[in-house]
Amino acid sequence: MKYIDQEKIENKKVIVRCDFNVPIENGEITDDTRIVKSLETINYLLKNNCSLILLSHLGRVQTREDKAKNTLEPVAKRLAELLKQEVKFLDDPVGMKVLKTCKELKPKEVVLLENTRYCDYPEKLESKNDLNLAKYWSALGDVFVVDAFGSLHRAHASVAGISKYLPTYFGFLVKEEIENLNHVIKDIKKPFTVFMGGAKVDDKLGYIKGLLPKCDYLLLGGGIASSFLYALGYDVGESLCTNDELTLEELRYLYKEYEKKIILPVDFVIDNNMIFDLGEKSINKYIKYFKMSNTIFINGTAGKFEEAKYAKGTKDLFTFINRSNAFKIAGGGDTITAINKFNLAKNFNFLSSGGGASLEYISTDHLQAVDFIEENSK
Ligand code: 3PG
Ligand code: MG
């Protein structure tokens, strides 16, 4: 992997892919960790007299309505405050205004284009790594810098595709993440326990197979737990769960093979026929596993922690882990948001800004976007 400090990048127009997929409520950013983590690369390039065209996704865009809900405008404002300089914001990731603004951009100026996933509707161009779209973006600048660690498990057009057409480097956030995760991967002190929760069920299920041979215990919460319970014949009501028959078949098979490692919850907080949090018995059960672990990896939260009535599982488990002597790391936007919310960041050995990305890297030793870039970049 080639990093931005390995060659001189000066006086260039640089396209920087960041992961600004931050939590936003009523137009307000509730946790700006990912924006703050992008500053080192941005400031370095500005110091080298470059002009910057920033790209990022936000949320998922499948309908016209999703566009309005997922605008990056609040990110441009926050970034301007942090950089103490103007950040131009363009309300479209493509189009005439984009071409004109990028063409006229002067050294040290910064522009943020609207959510790259606007190009996922009506056609999935960004997520399917449409190379025409990648080529279009590549024409806006001279160099491509990838610093979106949280998106490196996605070989999408703005993360990977652009590298086909421009000299490509990775930024300082990616460097920090990879160095820290390599350290974890090479020297995992056993017993190694993973807690996996959260909402992106099908994504995470895909990684479980690679993770099980590496860990000693896999404790489950959220939609992953309900998917296993459902596959094993339990009634999970309307809970977040995979519907994919093949996946369910595979879960049954995995459970049989790894029955001693896969640890499932035994009680829940239920509302409207849906699971929203782990119950007291499950929390105590999981704490027993954390007590005997020397390495703990948290990927996802135990419940819908954003609402106080569903926050206990996440708060109790994360608080216990925070006080334990194990080597402890956590990954993911929501996971870090929860850790910050409960003031637990200090004792963690490493907080990764990527959930899916850290999971993919730890379970497969690969990152899809990195693989694409290494094979295709100019
Ligand atoms: C994340 O929050 O995990 C990353 O920003 C990737 O988002 P995605 O799962 O929607 O691709
Ligand atoms: Mg996320």
CSV table of C-alpha atoms and ligand atoms in Angstrom, one decimal, residues 19 21 34 57 59-60 117 150-151 153-154 156 200 203 333 355-356, ligand 1:
chain,number,residue,atom,x,y,z
A,19,ASP,CA,-15.8,8.4,5.3
A,21,ASN,CA,-20.8,8.7,7.3
A,34,ARG,CA,-15.0,10.4,11.7
A,57,HIS,CA,-21.1,8.7,1.2
A,59,GLY,CA,-26.3,6.5,4.8
A,60,ARG,CA,-27.9,4.5,2.0
A,117,ARG,CA,-24.6,7.5,-3.1
A,150,GLY,CA,-14.6,2.9,7.3
A,151,SER,CA,-15.5,2.2,3.6
A,153,HIS,CA,-14.7,-3.1,2.6
A,154,ARG,CA,-16.7,-1.6,-0.2
A,156,HIS,CA,-17.4,1.2,-4.8
A,200,LYS,CA,-26.3,-4.4,9.4
A,203,ASP,CA,-23.1,-7.6,6.0
A,333,GLY,CA,-19.4,4.4,13.6
A,355,GLY,CA,-17.2,-1.4,11.6
A,356,GLY,CA,-17.6,-3.5,8.5
B,1,3PG,C1,-20.0,2.4,8.0
B,1,3PG,O1,-20.6,3.2,8.7
B,1,3PG,O2,-19.8,1.2,8.4
B,1,3PG,C2,-19.3,2.8,6.8
B,1,3PG,O3,-19.5,4.2,6.6
B,1,3PG,C3,-19.9,2.0,5.6
B,1,3PG,O4,-21.3,2.3,5.4
B,1,3PG,P1,-22.1,1.3,4.6
B,1,3PG,O5,-22.3,0.0,5.4
B,1,3PG,O6,-23.5,1.9,4.4
B,1,3PG,O7,-21.4,1.0,3.3
